[in-house]
C-alpha cells in the first residue's frame, strides 16, 4: 500500500487520476499542517492545486492519532481502512438527495484506501466563524433541512422495505460505530487523558446516574435503525457562508437513530453559547445579540427539522404511513427528548478529551473564564441528559439552556 505524503501526491495523481492536470505547476499542502480546524485524527488529508482548480486527497490512517507524536495501537480504536470507500459511496448517495449540500466525490482507490473529492475551502468551517462571532445567516435552518432530507429519504417510511434493509446491511460500519459507542457514550478510550483544567469534572461526568442514562442512550444508538445518519455532524464538518453550505466527513455513516444527528449538531451550537457567555466581545450588546442568534438557531434547528420531515411524510411517505398523520406527529414529537439526551454525550466528552478543547473555548484567553464556560457546558449536558423526558418541544430546549445559565451564574457571582 502506498502511504501518501506531500512528495508523492503528484505522481499518484498522474497515475490514478489523470483528469487532474499535473503537467504544469501544482502545489500540494497537508491539511492540518498549515490550516486551522483540521486535526487529521484518523486520516491523511492533502490539497492539490493547479492553475484550473483544486481537489482534496483523503487517505485512511491505519491507527488513530492521539497527539502530534503518538498513534493508538489499541485495536478497539483503530478504525477499518476500507471506511474511505464507504465514505465515497455515502457521498454519492447523499449527493443524489441533496446535491447542493454535499461535495462531489471524484475517484476511489480501494487498494490504497484513498478517495478524491471536491475542495470546499472557498467556504469556511462553521465552528471557526461562530467562535469569532460571525452570525451565519440561516445556518441552523439549512442544516435542519439537509438532515431532514437525508433522513426521510433513507427511512422505511419512504423506501421499499427490502431496499431499506439492504441499505442498512450495506453500511454497517461496525469498526467506525465502535469508536462512537465507546468513546462518546462510555468515555472509555485512550483519548480521555483528561486535561488538568477539567480534571475535577470526572466525578461529575462519571456519576452513577449519568453513567446509567448514557448506557440507555448507547443501547438505543446501537439498536435503532431508522435512517442513514451522518453520526459526526458538528460545526467543524459544516463549511458555509450566508448562501452556501457543504457537509463533509461522512465516514461514520450507518443506519441509526435520526435524533442522534440532531443532538450531535445541537451540542455544537450549545458549546458556542456557553463560550459566548464568558468570552470577550467588543460590547455587551454584541454579546447579547450573538447569544440571541444562537438561541434562535437552536430553536430553528429542531423546529425546521420537524416541519421539513413532516412535509416530506405528508407528500411522499408510503400510503400506510400517510394514512396515519397521528403517527407522524407522535414520531416527530418523540424525537425531542432523545435529541436532548444525545446532545449531552459530546458535551461531556469535549470537556475531558486529550485532543484539546474546541475552538470556541480556546478563543477565551482567560483560563478562569474558560473554565467557567466549560463548567456551564458540562452542567447543561447533565440537564439535557437527566431531565430529557421533560424536554418535549424546541422551546423546552431553550428553556433548559436559559434555566441552566441562570442557575450557574447565580453560583459564581
Coordinates of N, CA and C in Angstrom, one line a residue, residues 84-205:
X84 N -12.9 4.6 3.9 CA -12.9 5.6 2.9 C -13.7 5.3 1.7
X85 N -13.7 4.0 1.3 CA -14.5 3.6 0.2 C -16.0 3.7 0.5
X86 N -16.3 3.4 1.7 CA -17.7 3.6 2.2 C -18.1 5.0 2.2
X87 N -17.2 5.9 2.6 CA -17.5 7.3 2.6 C -17.7 7.8 1.2
X88 N -16.8 7.3 0.3 CA -17.0 7.7 -1.1 C -18.4 7.4 -1.6
X89 N -18.9 6.1 -1.2 CA -20.2 5.7 -1.7 C -21.3 6.6 -1.0
X90 N -21.1 6.9 0.3 CA -22.1 7.7 1.0 C -22.3 9.1 0.4
X91 N -21.1 9.6 0.0 CA -21.2 11.0 -0.6 C -22.0 10.9 -1.9
X92 N -21.8 9.8 -2.7 CA -22.5 9.6 -3.9 C -24.0 9.5 -3.6
X93 N -24.4 8.8 -2.6 CA -25.8 8.6 -2.2 C -26.4 9.9 -1.8
X94 N -25.7 10.6 -0.9 CA -26.2 11.9 -0.4 C -26.3 13.0 -1.5
X95 N -25.4 13.0 -2.4 CA -25.5 14.0 -3.5 C -26.7 13.7 -4.3
X96 N -27.1 12.5 -4.4 CA -28.3 12.2 -5.2 C -29.6 12.8 -4.5
X97 N -29.5 13.0 -3.2 CA -30.6 13.5 -2.4 C -30.5 15.0 -2.2
X98 N -29.3 15.5 -1.9 CA -29.1 16.9 -1.6 C -27.8 17.4 -2.3
X99 N -27.9 17.5 -3.6 CA -26.6 17.8 -4.4 C -25.9 19.1 -4.0
X100 N -26.7 20.1 -3.5 CA -26.1 21.4 -3.2 C -25.4 21.4 -1.9
X101 N -25.6 20.4 -1.0 CA -25.0 20.4 0.3 C -23.9 19.4 0.5
X102 N -23.5 18.7 -0.5 CA -22.5 17.6 -0.4 C -21.4 17.8 -1.5
X103 N -20.2 17.7 -1.1 CA -19.1 17.8 -2.1 C -19.2 16.7 -3.1
X104 N -18.6 17.0 -4.2 CA -18.5 15.9 -5.3 C -17.4 15.0 -5.0
X105 N -17.6 13.7 -5.1 CA -16.6 12.7 -5.0 C -16.1 12.3 -6.4
X106 N -14.8 12.3 -6.6 CA -14.3 12.1 -8.0 C -13.8 10.7 -8.3
X107 N -13.1 10.1 -7.3 CA -12.4 8.9 -7.6 C -12.2 8.1 -6.3
X108 N -12.2 6.8 -6.3 CA -11.9 6.0 -5.2 C -10.9 4.9 -5.5
X109 N -9.9 4.8 -4.7 CA -8.8 3.8 -4.8 C -8.9 2.8 -3.6
X110 N -9.6 1.7 -3.8 CA -9.8 0.8 -2.7 C -8.5 0.1 -2.2
X111 N -7.6 -0.1 -3.1 CA -6.3 -0.8 -2.7 C -5.5 0.1 -1.8
X112 N -5.5 1.4 -2.0 CA -4.7 2.3 -1.2 C -5.5 3.1 -0.2
X113 N -6.8 2.8 -0.1 CA -7.7 3.4 0.9 C -7.7 5.0 0.7
X114 N -7.9 5.4 -0.6 CA -7.8 6.8 -0.9 C -9.1 7.1 -1.7
X115 N -9.6 8.4 -1.4 CA -10.5 8.9 -2.4 C -10.3 10.4 -2.6
X116 N -10.7 10.9 -3.7 CA -10.6 12.3 -4.1 C -11.9 12.9 -4.1
X117 N -11.9 14.2 -3.7 CA -13.2 14.9 -3.6 C -13.0 16.4 -3.8
X118 N -14.1 17.0 -4.0 CA -14.2 18.5 -4.2 C -13.6 19.2 -3.0
X119 N -12.8 20.2 -3.3 CA -12.3 21.1 -2.3 C -13.3 22.2 -2.0
X120 N -13.8 22.3 -0.8 CA -14.8 23.2 -0.4 C -14.2 24.4 0.4
X121 N -12.9 24.6 0.3 CA -12.2 25.7 1.1 C -12.6 27.1 0.6
X122 N -13.4 27.2 -0.5 CA -13.9 28.5 -0.8 C -15.0 29.0 0.3
X123 N -15.4 28.0 1.1 CA -16.2 28.3 2.3 C -15.4 28.1 3.5
X124 N -15.8 28.6 4.6 CA -15.1 28.5 5.9 C -15.8 27.6 6.8
X125 N -15.1 26.8 7.7 CA -15.7 26.0 8.7 C -16.7 26.8 9.6
X126 N -17.8 26.2 9.9 CA -18.8 26.9 10.7 C -18.3 27.2 12.1
X127 N -17.5 26.2 12.7 CA -17.0 26.4 14.1 C -16.1 27.6 14.2
X128 N -15.2 27.8 13.2 CA -14.3 28.9 13.3 C -15.0 30.2 13.2
X129 N -16.0 30.3 12.3 CA -16.8 31.5 12.1 C -17.6 31.8 13.4
X130 N -18.3 30.9 13.9 CA -19.1 31.1 15.1 C -18.2 31.5 16.3
X131 N -17.0 30.9 16.4 CA -16.1 31.2 17.5 C -15.6 32.6 17.5
X132 N -15.7 33.2 16.3 CA -15.3 34.6 16.2 C -16.5 35.6 16.0
X133 N -17.6 35.1 16.4 CA -18.8 35.9 16.5 C -19.5 36.2 15.2
X134 N -19.2 35.4 14.1 CA -19.9 35.5 12.8 C -21.2 34.8 12.9
X135 N -22.3 35.6 12.6 CA -23.6 35.0 12.6 C -23.9 34.6 11.1
X136 N -23.8 33.3 10.9 CA -24.0 32.7 9.5 C -25.5 32.7 9.3
X137 N -25.9 33.4 8.3 CA -27.4 33.5 8.0 C -28.0 32.2 7.7
X138 N -29.0 31.8 8.4 CA -29.8 30.6 8.0 C -29.1 29.3 8.3
X139 N -28.0 29.3 9.0 CA -27.2 28.1 9.2 C -28.0 26.9 9.7
X140 N -28.7 27.2 10.9 CA -29.4 26.1 11.5 C -30.5 25.6 10.6
X141 N -31.2 26.4 9.9 CA -32.3 26.0 9.1 C -31.8 25.1 7.9
X142 N -30.7 25.5 7.4 CA -30.1 24.8 6.2 C -29.6 23.4 6.7
X143 N -29.0 23.3 7.9 CA -28.6 22.1 8.4 C -29.8 21.2 8.7
X144 N -30.8 21.8 9.3 CA -32.0 21.0 9.6 C -32.6 20.4 8.3
X145 N -32.7 21.2 7.3 CA -33.3 20.8 6.0 C -32.4 19.7 5.4
X146 N -31.1 19.8 5.4 CA -30.2 18.8 4.9 C -30.5 17.5 5.7
X147 N -30.5 17.5 7.0 CA -30.7 16.3 7.8 C -32.1 15.7 7.5
X148 N -33.1 16.5 7.5 CA -34.5 16.0 7.3 C -34.5 15.3 5.9
X149 N -33.9 15.9 4.9 CA -34.0 15.3 3.6 C -33.2 14.0 3.5
X150 N -32.0 13.9 4.1 CA -31.2 12.7 4.1 C -32.0 11.6 4.9
X151 N -32.4 12.0 6.1 CA -33.1 11.1 6.9 C -34.4 10.5 6.3
X152 N -35.2 11.4 5.9 CA -36.5 10.9 5.4 C -36.4 10.0 4.2
X153 N -35.5 10.4 3.2 CA -35.4 9.6 2.0 C -34.6 8.3 2.2
X154 N -34.1 8.1 3.4 CA -33.5 6.8 3.7 C -34.2 6.0 4.8
X155 N -35.4 6.4 5.1 CA -36.2 5.7 6.1 C -37.1 4.7 5.4
X156 N -37.6 3.8 6.2 CA -38.6 2.8 5.7 C -40.0 3.5 5.5
X157 N -40.1 4.7 6.0 CA -41.3 5.5 5.7 C -41.5 5.8 4.2
X158 N -40.3 5.9 3.5 CA -40.3 6.2 2.1 C -39.8 5.1 1.2
X159 N -38.8 4.4 1.6 CA -38.2 3.4 0.8 C -39.0 2.1 0.8
X160 N -38.9 1.3 -0.2 CA -39.3 -0.1 -0.2 C -38.7 -0.8 1.0
X161 N -39.4 -1.6 1.7 CA -38.9 -2.2 2.9 C -37.6 -3.0 2.7
X162 N -37.5 -3.8 1.6 CA -36.3 -4.6 1.4 C -35.2 -3.7 1.0
X163 N -35.5 -2.6 0.2 CA -34.4 -1.7 -0.2 C -33.9 -1.0 1.1
X164 N -34.7 -0.6 2.0 CA -34.3 0.0 3.3 C -33.4 -1.0 4.1
X165 N -33.8 -2.2 4.1 CA -33.0 -3.2 4.9 C -31.6 -3.4 4.2
X166 N -31.6 -3.5 2.9 CA -30.4 -3.7 2.1 C -29.4 -2.5 2.4
X167 N -30.0 -1.3 2.4 CA -29.2 -0.1 2.7 C -28.5 -0.2 4.1
X168 N -29.2 -0.7 5.1 CA -28.7 -0.9 6.4 C -27.6 -1.9 6.4
X169 N -27.8 -3.0 5.6 CA -26.8 -4.1 5.6 C -25.5 -3.6 4.9
X170 N -25.7 -2.8 3.9 CA -24.5 -2.3 3.1 C -23.6 -1.4 3.9
X171 N -24.2 -0.5 4.8 CA -23.5 0.4 5.5 C -23.6 0.1 7.0
X172 N -23.0 -1.0 7.4 CA -23.0 -1.4 8.8 C -22.0 -0.6 9.6
X173 N -20.8 -0.4 9.1 CA -19.8 0.5 9.7 C -19.4 0.0 11.1
X174 N -19.3 -1.3 11.3 CA -19.0 -1.8 12.7 C -17.8 -1.2 13.3
X175 N -16.7 -1.1 12.6 CA -15.5 -0.6 13.2 C -15.6 0.9 13.6
X176 N -16.3 1.7 12.7 CA -16.4 3.1 13.0 C -17.5 3.3 14.1
X177 N -18.5 2.5 14.1 CA -19.5 2.7 15.2 C -18.9 2.4 16.6
X178 N -18.0 1.5 16.6 CA -17.4 1.1 17.9 C -16.7 2.3 18.5
X179 N -16.1 3.2 17.7 CA -15.4 4.4 18.2 C -16.5 5.2 19.0
X180 N -17.6 5.5 18.3 CA -18.6 6.3 19.0 C -19.2 5.6 20.2
X181 N -19.5 4.3 20.0 CA -20.2 3.6 21.1 C -19.4 3.6 22.4
X182 N -18.0 3.6 22.2 CA -17.2 3.5 23.4 C -16.6 4.9 23.8
X183 N -16.1 5.6 22.8 CA -15.5 6.9 23.0 C -16.6 7.9 23.5
X184 N -17.7 8.0 22.9 CA -18.7 9.0 23.1 C -19.6 8.7 24.3
X185 N -20.1 7.5 24.3 CA -21.1 7.1 25.3 C -20.5 6.6 26.6
X186 N -19.5 5.8 26.5 CA -18.8 5.3 27.7 C -17.7 6.2 28.2
X187 N -17.1 7.0 27.3 CA -16.0 7.9 27.6 C -14.9 7.0 28.2
X188 N -14.6 5.9 27.5 CA -13.7 4.9 28.0 C -12.7 4.5 26.8
X189 N -11.8 5.4 26.6 CA -10.8 5.2 25.5 C -9.5 5.8 25.8
X190 N -8.4 5.5 25.1 CA -7.1 6.1 25.4 C -7.1 7.6 25.1
X191 N -8.1 8.1 24.5 CA -8.0 9.6 24.2 C -8.5 10.4 25.4
X192 N -9.1 9.8 26.4 CA -9.6 10.5 27.5 C -8.5 10.7 28.6
X193 N -7.4 11.3 28.3 CA -6.4 11.7 29.3 C -6.8 13.1 29.7
X194 N -7.6 13.2 30.7 CA -8.3 14.5 31.0 C -7.3 15.6 31.2
X195 N -7.6 16.8 30.5 CA -6.7 18.0 30.8 C -6.8 18.4 32.2
X196 N -5.7 18.9 32.7 CA -5.7 19.4 34.1 C -6.8 20.4 34.5
X197 N -7.1 21.2 33.5 CA -8.1 22.3 33.8 C -9.5 21.7 34.2
X198 N -9.8 20.5 33.6 CA -11.1 19.9 33.9 C -11.0 18.6 34.6
X199 N -9.9 18.3 35.3 CA -9.8 17.0 36.0 C -10.9 16.8 37.0
X200 N -11.3 17.9 37.6 CA -12.3 17.8 38.7 C -13.7 17.5 38.1
X201 N -13.9 17.5 36.8 CA -15.1 17.2 36.1 C -15.4 15.7 36.2
X202 N -14.4 14.9 36.4 CA -14.5 13.4 36.2 C -15.6 12.8 37.1
X203 N -15.6 13.1 38.5 CA -16.6 12.5 39.3 C -18.0 12.9 38.9
X204 N -18.2 14.1 38.3 CA -19.5 14.6 37.9 C -19.9 13.9 36.6
X205 N -19.0 13.7 35.7 CA -19.3 13.1 34.4 C -19.5 11.5 34.6

